[in-house]
């Protein structure tokens, strides 16, 4: 579990985040993270929760997130330039 919410973090989220295959929860909400959401998040088969709200992510939500079979919580609100979720969640 990684909870780095409300820390004032900036920069972008690296594709190497997908190497953390045992990760079950990723909370990066309420920061100033920008850029695209890495497609490599789809490699996180154990991911149950993903909170990226209130940042500055942009572009399309990667369809690879559909591979996160354990995902039960996804929050992407308040990322004004983020496209719609491309799959049923």
mmCIF file with all atom_site columns, C-alpha atoms in Angstrom:
data_model
loop_
_atom_site.group_PDB
_atom_site.id
_atom_site.type_symbol
_atom_site.label_atom_id
_atom_site.label_alt_id
_atom_site.label_comp_id
_atom_site.label_asym_id
_atom_site.label_entity_id
_atom_site.label_seq_id
_atom_site.pdbx_PDB_ins_code
_atom_site.Cartn_x
_atom_site.Cartn_y
_atom_site.Cartn_z
_atom_site.occupancy
_atom_site.B_iso_or_equiv
_atom_site.pdbx_formal_charge
_atom_site.auth_seq_id
_atom_site.auth_comp_id
_atom_site.auth_asym_id
_atom_site.auth_atom_id
_atom_site.pdbx_PDB_model_num
ATOM 1  C CA . UNK A 1 1  ? 0.000   0.000  0.000   1.00 0.00 ? 1  UNK A CA 1
ATOM 2  C CA . UNK A 1 2  ? 1.282   3.445  -0.930  1.00 0.00 ? 2  UNK A CA 1
ATOM 3  C CA . UNK A 1 3  ? -0.502  6.507  0.412   1.00 0.00 ? 3  UNK A CA 1
ATOM 4  C CA . UNK A 1 4  ? 1.196   9.704  -0.677  1.00 0.00 ? 4  UNK A CA 1
ATOM 5  C CA . UNK A 1 5  ? -1.922  11.844 -0.711  1.00 0.00 ? 5  UNK A CA 1
ATOM 6  C CA . UNK A 1 6  ? -1.936  15.529 0.304   1.00 0.00 ? 6  UNK A CA 1
ATOM 7  C CA . UNK A 1 7  ? 1.869   15.854 0.156   1.00 0.00 ? 7  UNK A CA 1
ATOM 8  C CA . UNK A 1 8  ? 2.169   18.549 -2.501  1.00 0.00 ? 8  UNK A CA 1
ATOM 9  C CA . UNK A 1 9  ? 3.932   16.156 -4.884  1.00 0.00 ? 9  UNK A CA 1
ATOM 10 C CA . UNK A 1 10 ? 4.589   17.343 -8.420  1.00 0.00 ? 10 UNK A CA 1
ATOM 11 C CA . UNK A 1 11 ? 6.043   15.906 -11.587 1.00 0.00 ? 11 UNK A CA 1
ATOM 12 C CA . UNK A 1 12 ? 4.755   12.951 -13.553 1.00 0.00 ? 12 UNK A CA 1
ATOM 13 C CA . UNK A 1 13 ? 4.097   9.322  -12.709 1.00 0.00 ? 13 UNK A CA 1
ATOM 14 C CA . UNK A 1 14 ? 6.735   7.026  -14.213 1.00 0.00 ? 14 UNK A CA 1
ATOM 15 C CA . UNK A 1 15 ? 5.929   3.931  -16.279 1.00 0.00 ? 15 UNK A CA 1
ATOM 16 C CA . UNK A 1 16 ? 8.115   2.026  -13.796 1.00 0.00 ? 16 UNK A CA 1
ATOM 17 C CA . UNK A 1 17 ? 5.166   2.166  -11.362 1.00 0.00 ? 17 UNK A CA 1
ATOM 18 C CA . UNK A 1 18 ? 4.023   -0.986 -13.167 1.00 0.00 ? 18 UNK A CA 1
ATOM 19 C CA . UNK A 1 19 ? 7.010   -2.852 -11.730 1.00 0.00 ? 19 UNK A CA 1
ATOM 20 C CA . UNK A 1 20 ? 5.468   -2.730 -8.241  1.00 0.00 ? 20 UNK A CA 1
ATOM 21 C CA . UNK A 1 21 ? 3.467   -5.882 -8.929  1.00 0.00 ? 21 UNK A CA 1
ATOM 22 C CA . UNK A 1 22 ? 2.555   -6.552 -5.275  1.00 0.00 ? 22 UNK A CA 1
ATOM 23 C CA . UNK A 1 23 ? 0.958   -3.118 -4.878  1.00 0.00 ? 23 UNK A CA 1
ATOM 24 C CA . UNK A 1 24 ? -2.651  -3.323 -3.659  1.00 0.00 ? 24 UNK A CA 1
ATOM 25 C CA . UNK A 1 25 ? -3.486  0.356  -3.091  1.00 0.00 ? 25 UNK A CA 1
ATOM 26 C CA . UNK A 1 26 ? -2.082  3.496  -4.671  1.00 0.00 ? 26 UNK A CA 1
ATOM 27 C CA . UNK A 1 27 ? -3.267  6.829  -3.263  1.00 0.00 ? 27 UNK A CA 1
ATOM 28 C CA . UNK A 1 28 ? -1.716  9.891  -4.883  1.00 0.00 ? 28 UNK A CA 1
ATOM 29 C CA . UNK A 1 29 ? -4.734  12.143 -4.580  1.00 0.00 ? 29 UNK A CA 1
ATOM 30 C CA . UNK A 1 30 ? -4.618  15.866 -3.836  1.00 0.00 ? 30 UNK A CA 1
ATOM 31 C CA . UNK A 1 31 ? -1.169  16.580 -5.207  1.00 0.00 ? 31 UNK A CA 1
ATOM 32 C CA . UNK A 1 32 ? 0.071   18.361 -8.338  1.00 0.00 ? 32 UNK A CA 1
ATOM 33 C CA . UNK A 1 33 ? 1.009   15.337 -10.422 1.00 0.00 ? 33 UNK A CA 1
ATOM 34 C CA . UNK A 1 34 ? 0.676   15.915 -14.160 1.00 0.00 ? 34 UNK A CA 1
ATOM 35 C CA . UNK A 1 35 ? 1.108   14.046 -17.401 1.00 0.00 ? 35 UNK A CA 1
ATOM 36 C CA . UNK A 1 36 ? -0.510  10.888 -18.637 1.00 0.00 ? 36 UNK A CA 1
ATOM 37 C CA . UNK A 1 37 ? -1.603  8.004  -16.457 1.00 0.00 ? 37 UNK A CA 1
ATOM 38 C CA . UNK A 1 38 ? 0.957   5.255  -17.168 1.00 0.00 ? 38 UNK A CA 1
ATOM 39 C CA . UNK A 1 39 ? -0.350  2.296  -19.153 1.00 0.00 ? 39 UNK A CA 1
ATOM 40 C CA . UNK A 1 40 ? 1.942   0.110  -17.045 1.00 0.00 ? 40 UNK A CA 1
ATOM 41 C CA . UNK A 1 41 ? -0.587  0.347  -14.194 1.00 0.00 ? 41 UNK A CA 1
ATOM 42 C CA . UNK A 1 42 ? -2.368  -2.436 -16.056 1.00 0.00 ? 42 UNK A CA 1
ATOM 43 C CA . UNK A 1 43 ? 0.374   -4.821 -14.928 1.00 0.00 ? 43 UNK A CA 1
ATOM 44 C CA . UNK A 1 44 ? -0.698  -4.416 -11.299 1.00 0.00 ? 44 UNK A CA 1
ATOM 45 C CA . UNK A 1 45 ? -2.997  -7.441 -11.083 1.00 0.00 ? 45 UNK A CA 1
ATOM 46 C CA . UNK A 1 46 ? -3.306  -7.148 -7.273  1.00 0.00 ? 46 UNK A CA 1
ATOM 47 C CA . UNK A 1 47 ? -4.299  -3.480 -7.347  1.00 0.00 ? 47 UNK A CA 1
ATOM 48 C CA . UNK A 1 48 ? -7.591  -3.038 -5.476  1.00 0.00 ? 48 UNK A CA 1
ATOM 49 C CA . UNK A 1 49 ? -7.664  0.746  -5.051  1.00 0.00 ? 49 UNK A CA 1
ATOM 50 C CA . UNK A 1 50 ? -6.411  3.611  -7.221  1.00 0.00 ? 50 UNK A CA 1
ATOM 51 C CA . UNK A 1 51 ? -6.962  7.197  -6.082  1.00 0.00 ? 51 UNK A CA 1
ATOM 52 C CA . UNK A 1 52 ? -5.574  9.824  -8.460  1.00 0.00 ? 52 UNK A CA 1
ATOM 53 C CA . UNK A 1 53 ? -8.181  12.535 -7.954  1.00 0.00 ? 53 UNK A CA 1
ATOM 54 C CA . UNK A 1 54 ? -7.373  16.241 -7.604  1.00 0.00 ? 54 UNK A CA 1
ATOM 55 C CA . UNK A 1 55 ? -4.212  16.272 -9.703  1.00 0.00 ? 55 UNK A CA 1
ATOM 56 C CA . UNK A 1 56 ? -3.383  17.489 -13.210 1.00 0.00 ? 56 UNK A CA 1
ATOM 57 C CA . UNK A 1 57 ? -3.365  14.235 -15.188 1.00 0.00 ? 57 UNK A CA 1
ATOM 58 C CA . UNK A 1 58 ? -4.290  14.594 -18.846 1.00 0.00 ? 58 UNK A CA 1
ATOM 59 C CA . UNK A 1 59 ? -4.874  12.495 -21.930 1.00 0.00 ? 59 UNK A CA 1
ATOM 60 C CA . UNK A 1 60 ? -6.754  9.242  -22.145 1.00 0.00 ? 60 UNK A CA 1
ATOM 61 C CA . UNK A 1 61 ? -7.267  6.857  -19.275 1.00 0.00 ? 61 UNK A CA 1
ATOM 62 C CA . UNK A 1 62 ? -5.286  3.802  -20.405 1.00 0.00 ? 62 UNK A CA 1
ATOM 63 C CA . UNK A 1 63 ? -7.417  0.825  -21.435 1.00 0.00 ? 63 UNK A CA 1
ATOM 64 C CA . UNK A 1 64 ? -4.785  -1.362 -19.755 1.00 0.00 ? 64 UNK A CA 1
ATOM 65 C CA . UNK A 1 65 ? -6.448  -0.567 -16.412 1.00 0.00 ? 65 UNK A CA 1
ATOM 66 C CA . UNK A 1 66 ? -9.069  -3.071 -17.492 1.00 0.00 ? 66 UNK A CA 1
ATOM 67 C CA . UNK A 1 67 ? -6.430  -5.743 -16.781 1.00 0.00 ? 67 UNK A CA 1
ATOM 68 C CA . UNK A 1 68 ? -6.488  -4.855 -13.079 1.00 0.00 ? 68 UNK A CA 1
ATOM 69 C CA . UNK A 1 69 ? -8.930  -7.629 -12.257 1.00 0.00 ? 69 UNK A CA 1
ATOM 70 C CA . UNK A 1 70 ? -8.878  -6.908 -8.509  1.00 0.00 ? 70 UNK A CA 1
ATOM 71 C CA . UNK A 1 71 ? -9.628  -3.182 -8.889  1.00 0.00 ? 71 UNK A CA 1
ATOM 72 C CA . UNK A 1 72 ? -12.716 -2.240 -6.872  1.00 0.00 ? 72 UNK A CA 1
ATOM 73 C CA . UNK A 1 73 ? -12.026 1.468  -6.240  1.00 0.00 ? 73 UNK A CA 1
ATOM 74 C CA . UNK A 1 74 ? -11.021 3.996  -8.898  1.00 0.00 ? 74 UNK A CA 1
ATOM 75 C CA . UNK A 1 75 ? -11.186 7.760  -8.393  1.00 0.00 ? 75 UNK A CA 1
ATOM 76 C CA . UNK A 1 76 ? -10.053 10.096 -11.166 1.00 0.00 ? 76 UNK A CA 1
ATOM 77 C CA . UNK A 1 77 ? -12.237 13.161 -10.514 1.00 0.00 ? 77 UNK A CA 1
ATOM 78 C CA . UNK A 1 78 ? -10.878 16.702 -10.692 1.00 0.00 ? 78 UNK A CA 1
ATOM 79 C CA . UNK A 1 79 ? -8.309  16.000 -13.380 1.00 0.00 ? 79 UNK A CA 1
ATOM 80 C CA . UNK A 1 80 ? -9.780  18.546 -15.823 1.00 0.00 ? 80 UNK A CA 1
ATOM 81 C CA . UNK A 1 81 ? -7.949  17.400 -18.963 1.00 0.00 ? 81 UNK A CA 1
ATOM 82 C CA . UNK A 1 82 ? -8.440  13.661 -18.470 1.00 0.00 ? 82 UNK A CA 1
ATOM 83 C CA . UNK A 1 83 ? -10.509 11.787 -21.050 1.00 0.00 ? 83 UNK A CA 1
ATOM 84 C CA . UNK A 1 84 ? -13.318 9.392  -20.219 1.00 0.00 ? 84 UNK A CA 1
ATOM 85 C CA . UNK A 1 85 ? -12.709 5.929  -18.833 1.00 0.00 ? 85 UNK A CA 1
ATOM 86 C CA . UNK A 1 86 ? -12.600 3.652  -21.926 1.00 0.00 ? 86 UNK A CA 1
ATOM 87 C CA . UNK A 1 87 ? -14.092 0.559  -20.263 1.00 0.00 ? 87 UNK A CA 1
ATOM 88 C CA . UNK A 1 88 ? -16.915 -0.448 -17.975 1.00 0.00 ? 88 UNK A CA 1
ATOM 89 C CA . UNK A 1 89 ? -15.992 -0.151 -14.332 1.00 0.00 ? 89 UNK A CA 1
#
